[in-house]
């Protein structure tokens, strides 16, 4: 870390350059809700997300190459290949929620996909759809049509990013559903390596980059509880926070309940004990 150059901060992650070809992604324990980072951290949240992403990277190599080189012993830092990132977010939706639901309710379409009439909020879609968005530097990402995305990255790149995103989502959603977790939607970021090949980057298939819902509570026709952040959201509603900066401190029981949910998602999906991950993060890469 001594000579790693800080490149930038996301809401909950830091990015450093190790050399010309490698980056270090560090996941903090910060948590955001309603787009505001809260002043209270969730212990080990960054380790859960790092471990889960590494688990998925290891298990999806037959679908697509990815940027992961190594998970460090701290369990929250990953060394990755430096890529030329595409200027689009590759979102896949298997269920109708968030901006997808809002767009459908207004227009009957999401990112140019015409959907059947009469769908309710949180309904499962007949097939997963690719709904690209632009990366907003400030504020919210904006949904765009496939044609707009293709204009940004090129038709061939767009087609490959769409194909890979849908294949990754199908694989992960089926796997997670068997373990009691619905992945309602998810966001991928791809980049090109030096040979021009498309490579999966960022963190993938975590609760921060996806909507995870508990399958046993699934009840379409309204919003669903979040697998990971529901205690935080319920607490924020209870105290009447206005959902603008600054966010509230979280009480110890909300922190403990939320940490337990993150660890539970990790253990369900990986089939590993989280303590075993802490002792040796490489366990998520085996098998
Ligand atoms: C990169 N972002 C956006 C960390 C994540 N492998 C890569 N090569 C080049 N650039 C990037 C990656 C990756 N991953 C991705 N920015 C640069 C997401 N960031 C936001 C800040 O926290």
Coordinates of C-alpha atoms and ligand atoms in Angstrom, one line a residue:
X1 CA 0.0 0.0 0.0
X2 CA 2.9 2.3 0.7
X3 CA 3.3 3.5 -2.9
X4 CA -0.3 2.9 -4.1
X5 CA -1.7 6.1 -5.7
X6 CA -5.2 7.0 -4.7
X7 CA -7.3 7.4 -7.9
X8 CA -10.7 8.0 -6.5
X9 CA -13.5 7.3 -4.1
X10 CA -16.9 5.8 -4.6
X11 CA -19.5 6.2 -1.9
X12 CA -18.2 3.1 -0.1
X13 CA -15.1 2.1 -1.9
X14 CA -11.6 3.4 -2.7
X15 CA -9.6 2.8 -5.8
X16 CA -5.7 2.9 -5.9
X17 CA -3.2 2.3 -8.7
X18 CA -0.5 -0.3 -7.8
X19 CA 1.3 0.1 -11.1
X20 CA 0.5 0.7 -14.8
X21 CA -1.4 -2.6 -15.1
X22 CA -2.9 -3.2 -11.7
X23 CA -5.4 -1.5 -9.4
X24 CA -6.4 -2.1 -5.8
X25 CA -10.1 -1.9 -4.9
X26 CA -10.8 -1.4 -1.2
X27 CA -14.3 -2.0 0.2
X28 CA -15.0 0.0 3.3
X29 CA -17.6 -0.8 5.9
X30 CA -19.6 2.3 5.0
X31 CA -23.3 1.9 4.1
X32 CA -25.5 4.1 2.1
X33 CA -29.3 4.3 2.0
X34 CA -31.5 6.5 0.0
X35 CA -28.2 7.6 -1.7
X36 CA -26.7 9.0 1.5
X37 CA -23.7 7.5 3.3
X38 CA -24.5 7.0 7.0
X39 CA -22.1 8.1 9.8
X40 CA -22.2 4.6 11.3
X41 CA -20.3 1.7 9.7
X42 CA -21.4 -2.0 9.5
X43 CA -18.5 -4.0 10.8
X44 CA -17.1 -6.4 8.1
X45 CA -19.6 -5.2 5.4
X46 CA -16.6 -4.5 3.1
X47 CA -15.2 -8.0 3.7
X48 CA -18.6 -9.6 2.9
X49 CA -18.9 -7.8 -0.4
X50 CA -15.3 -8.4 -1.4
X51 CA -15.6 -12.1 -0.6
X52 CA -18.9 -12.5 -2.4
X53 CA -17.6 -10.7 -5.5
X54 CA -14.5 -12.8 -5.6
X55 CA -16.7 -16.0 -5.1
X56 CA -18.7 -15.0 -8.2
X57 CA -15.7 -14.0 -10.2
X58 CA -14.2 -17.5 -9.6
X59 CA -17.4 -19.2 -10.5
X60 CA -18.2 -17.3 -13.7
X61 CA -14.9 -17.6 -15.5
X62 CA -16.4 -19.9 -18.0
X63 CA -19.0 -17.2 -18.9
X64 CA -16.6 -14.2 -19.0
X65 CA -13.0 -13.2 -18.2
X66 CA -12.8 -10.8 -15.2
X67 CA -10.4 -8.4 -13.7
X68 CA -9.7 -10.2 -10.4
X69 CA -6.0 -11.0 -9.7
X70 CA -6.0 -11.6 -6.0
X71 CA -7.8 -11.1 -2.7
X72 CA -5.6 -9.7 -0.1
X73 CA -5.3 -11.1 3.4
X74 CA -7.3 -8.2 4.9
X75 CA -10.4 -9.7 3.1
X76 CA -11.5 -6.3 1.9
X77 CA -8.9 -5.4 -0.8
X78 CA -8.7 -6.9 -4.3
X79 CA -5.9 -6.5 -6.8
X80 CA -7.3 -6.3 -10.3
X81 CA -6.2 -5.8 -13.9
X82 CA -6.5 -2.3 -15.1
X83 CA -9.0 -1.9 -17.9
X84 CA -10.4 0.7 -20.3
X85 CA -13.9 0.9 -18.8
X86 CA -16.9 1.2 -21.0
X87 CA -18.9 4.4 -20.3
X88 CA -22.1 2.4 -19.6
X89 CA -23.6 0.5 -16.7
X90 CA -24.7 -2.9 -17.8
X91 CA -27.9 -3.5 -15.8
X92 CA -29.9 -6.7 -16.0
X93 CA -33.4 -6.9 -14.6
X94 CA -35.3 -10.1 -13.9
X95 CA -38.0 -8.4 -11.8
X96 CA -39.7 -5.1 -12.1
X97 CA -38.4 -2.7 -9.4
X98 CA -36.8 0.7 -8.9
X99 CA -36.4 2.8 -12.0
X100 CA -37.5 -0.1 -14.2
X101 CA -40.9 -0.2 -12.4
X102 CA -41.2 3.6 -12.6
X103 CA -40.4 3.7 -16.3
X104 CA -42.8 0.8 -17.0
X105 CA -45.6 2.3 -15.0
X106 CA -45.3 5.5 -17.0
X107 CA -44.6 4.2 -20.5
X108 CA -45.1 0.4 -20.6
X109 CA -41.4 0.1 -21.6
X110 CA -38.0 -0.1 -19.9
X111 CA -35.0 1.1 -22.0
X112 CA -36.9 0.4 -25.2
X113 CA -38.1 -3.1 -24.1
X114 CA -41.9 -3.2 -24.5
X115 CA -43.2 -5.4 -21.7
X116 CA -46.5 -7.2 -21.3
X117 CA -49.4 -5.1 -20.0
X118 CA -50.7 -5.5 -16.4
X119 CA -47.4 -6.2 -14.6
X120 CA -47.2 -5.2 -11.0
X121 CA -44.3 -3.8 -9.0
X122 CA -41.8 -6.5 -8.2
X123 CA -43.3 -9.0 -10.7
X124 CA -40.9 -11.4 -12.3
X125 CA -40.3 -10.6 -16.0
X126 CA -41.0 -13.3 -18.7
X127 CA -37.2 -13.0 -19.5
X128 CA -34.4 -11.0 -18.0
X129 CA -33.9 -7.7 -19.9
X130 CA -30.7 -5.7 -20.5
X131 CA -31.3 -2.1 -19.4
X132 CA -28.2 0.0 -19.8
X133 CA -27.6 3.3 -18.0
X134 CA -25.1 6.1 -18.4
X135 CA -22.6 6.6 -15.6
X136 CA -23.7 9.9 -14.0
X137 CA -20.7 11.6 -12.3
X138 CA -23.1 13.3 -10.0
X139 CA -26.6 12.3 -9.1
X140 CA -28.5 9.3 -10.5
X141 CA -27.6 7.1 -13.4
X142 CA -29.9 7.6 -16.3
X143 CA -31.5 4.7 -18.2
X144 CA -30.8 4.7 -21.9
X145 CA -32.0 2.6 -24.8
X146 CA -29.9 -0.1 -26.4
X147 CA -29.5 2.1 -29.5
X148 CA -28.1 4.9 -27.3
X149 CA -25.8 2.5 -25.5
X150 CA -24.6 1.1 -28.8
X151 CA -23.8 4.6 -30.0
X152 CA -21.6 5.1 -27.0
X153 CA -19.6 1.9 -27.1
X154 CA -20.1 0.6 -30.6
X155 CA -22.6 -2.0 -31.9
X156 CA -20.3 -5.0 -31.5
X157 CA -19.2 -4.1 -28.0
X158 CA -22.8 -3.4 -27.0
X159 CA -24.0 -6.8 -28.3
X160 CA -21.3 -8.7 -26.4
X161 CA -21.8 -6.7 -23.2
X162 CA -25.5 -7.5 -23.4
X163 CA -25.0 -11.2 -24.1
X164 CA -22.5 -11.6 -21.3
X165 CA -24.6 -9.6 -18.8
X166 CA -27.7 -11.7 -19.4
X167 CA -25.7 -14.9 -19.2
X168 CA -24.1 -13.8 -15.9
X169 CA -27.4 -12.8 -14.4
X170 CA -29.2 -16.0 -15.5
X171 CA -26.4 -18.1 -13.9
X172 CA -26.3 -16.1 -10.6
X173 CA -30.0 -15.6 -10.2
X174 CA -30.7 -19.4 -10.6
X175 CA -27.9 -20.2 -8.2
X176 CA -29.0 -17.7 -5.6
X177 CA -32.7 -18.7 -5.8
X178 CA -31.8 -22.2 -4.8
X179 CA -30.3 -20.7 -1.7
X180 CA -33.3 -18.5 -0.8
X181 CA -32.2 -15.2 -2.4
X182 CA -33.8 -13.5 -5.3
X183 CA -31.5 -11.3 -7.3
X184 CA -34.1 -8.9 -8.7
X185 CA -31.6 -6.9 -10.8
X186 CA -27.9 -6.3 -11.0
X187 CA -25.3 -4.0 -12.5
X188 CA -22.1 -5.0 -14.2
X189 CA -19.2 -2.9 -15.4
X190 CA -17.1 -4.1 -18.3
X191 CA -13.8 -2.9 -19.6
X192 CA -11.4 -3.7 -22.4
X193 CA -8.0 -5.2 -21.8
X194 CA -4.9 -4.4 -23.8
X195 CA -5.8 -6.9 -26.5
X196 CA -9.3 -5.3 -26.8
X197 CA -11.1 -8.2 -25.2
X198 CA -14.1 -7.4 -23.0
X199 CA -13.5 -8.2 -19.3
X200 CA -15.8 -8.0 -16.3
X201 CA -14.7 -5.4 -13.8
X202 CA -15.8 -3.6 -10.6
X203 CA -17.6 -5.7 -8.0
X204 CA -20.3 -8.0 -9.3
X205 CA -23.4 -9.7 -7.9
X206 CA -23.1 -8.2 -4.4
X207 CA -26.0 -6.7 -2.5
X208 CA -24.4 -3.2 -3.2
X209 CA -24.5 -3.8 -7.0
X210 CA -27.8 -5.7 -7.0
X211 CA -31.2 -5.9 -5.3
X212 CA -31.2 -9.0 -3.1
X213 CA -34.7 -10.0 -1.8
X214 CA -35.4 -12.8 0.7
X215 CA -37.3 -15.4 -1.5
X216 CA -39.4 -16.7 1.4
X217 CA -41.0 -13.2 1.8
X218 CA -41.5 -12.5 -2.0
X219 CA -44.9 -10.9 -2.5
X220 CA -45.3 -9.0 -5.8
X221 CA -47.7 -6.1 -6.0
X222 CA -45.5 -3.7 -4.0
X223 CA -41.9 -3.0 -3.0
X224 CA -40.0 -5.9 -1.5
X225 CA -37.9 -5.9 1.7
X226 CA -34.2 -5.7 1.0
X227 CA -32.2 -8.7 2.1
X228 CA -29.4 -6.6 3.5
X229 CA -30.6 -3.0 4.2
X230 CA -34.1 -3.5 5.5
X231 CA -33.3 -2.9 9.1
X232 CA -31.6 0.3 8.2
X233 CA -34.5 1.5 6.0
X234 CA -37.1 0.6 8.7
X235 CA -35.1 2.5 11.3
X236 CA -34.8 5.5 9.0
X237 CA -38.5 5.5 8.4
X238 CA -39.3 5.0 12.1
X239 CA -37.3 8.1 13.1
X240 CA -38.7 10.2 10.3
X241 CA -35.4 11.1 8.7
X242 CA -35.9 13.3 5.6
X243 CA -33.6 11.1 3.4
X244 CA -31.2 14.0 2.7
X245 CA -27.6 14.6 4.0
X246 CA -26.7 14.1 6.8
X247 CA -28.0 10.6 7.6
X248 CA -28.7 9.4 11.1
X249 CA -26.4 7.4 13.4
X250 CA -27.6 3.8 13.6
X251 CA -28.3 2.2 17.1
X252 CA -26.3 -1.0 18.0
X253 CA -29.2 -3.4 17.4
X254 CA -29.7 -2.1 13.9
X255 CA -25.9 -2.4 13.2
X256 CA -25.9 -5.9 14.6
X257 CA -29.0 -7.0 12.7
X258 CA -27.6 -5.6 9.5
X259 CA -24.2 -7.2 9.9
X260 CA -25.9 -10.5 10.5
X261 CA -27.9 -10.2 7.3
X262 CA -24.7 -9.5 5.2
X263 CA -22.9 -12.4 6.8
X264 CA -26.0 -14.6 6.2
X265 CA -26.1 -13.7 2.5
X266 CA -22.4 -14.5 2.3
X267 CA -22.8 -17.9 4.0
X268 CA -25.9 -18.9 2.0
X269 CA -24.5 -18.0 -1.3
X270 CA -20.9 -19.3 -0.9
X271 CA -21.7 -22.3 1.4
X272 CA -18.7 -21.2 3.4
X273 CA -18.4 -20.0 7.0
X274 CA -17.7 -16.3 7.1
X275 CA -15.1 -16.9 9.9
X276 CA -13.3 -19.2 7.5
X277 CA -13.2 -16.4 5.0
X278 CA -11.7 -14.0 7.6
X279 CA -9.0 -16.6 8.5
X280 CA -8.1 -17.1 4.8
X281 CA -9.9 -15.0 2.2
X282 CA -8.7 -17.3 -0.7
X283 CA -11.2 -19.9 0.4
X284 CA -13.8 -18.2 -1.9
X285 CA -11.6 -18.9 -4.9
X286 CA -11.4 -22.6 -4.6
X287 CA -13.7 -25.2 -6.3
Ligands
LIG1 C1 -12.6 1.6 -12.6 N1 -14.4 2.4 -11.7 C2 -15.8 2.7 -11.3 C3 -14.1 1.9 -6.9 C4 -14.9 1.5 -8.0 N2 -10.4 -2.8 -13.5 C5 -10.5 -1.5 -13.6 N3 -9.7 -0.8 -14.5 C6 -9.8 0.5 -14.7 N4 -10.7 1.2 -14.0 C7 -11.6 0.7 -13.2 C8 -11.5 -0.7 -12.9 C9 -12.4 -1.4 -12.0 N5 -13.1 -1.8 -11.3 C10 -13.9 1.3 -12.2 N6 -13.6 3.4 -11.8 C11 -12.4 2.9 -12.3 C12 -16.1 2.1 -10.0 N7 -15.3 2.6 -8.9 C13 -15.8 3.7 -8.1 C14 -14.9 4.1 -7.0 O1 -14.6 2.9 -6.1

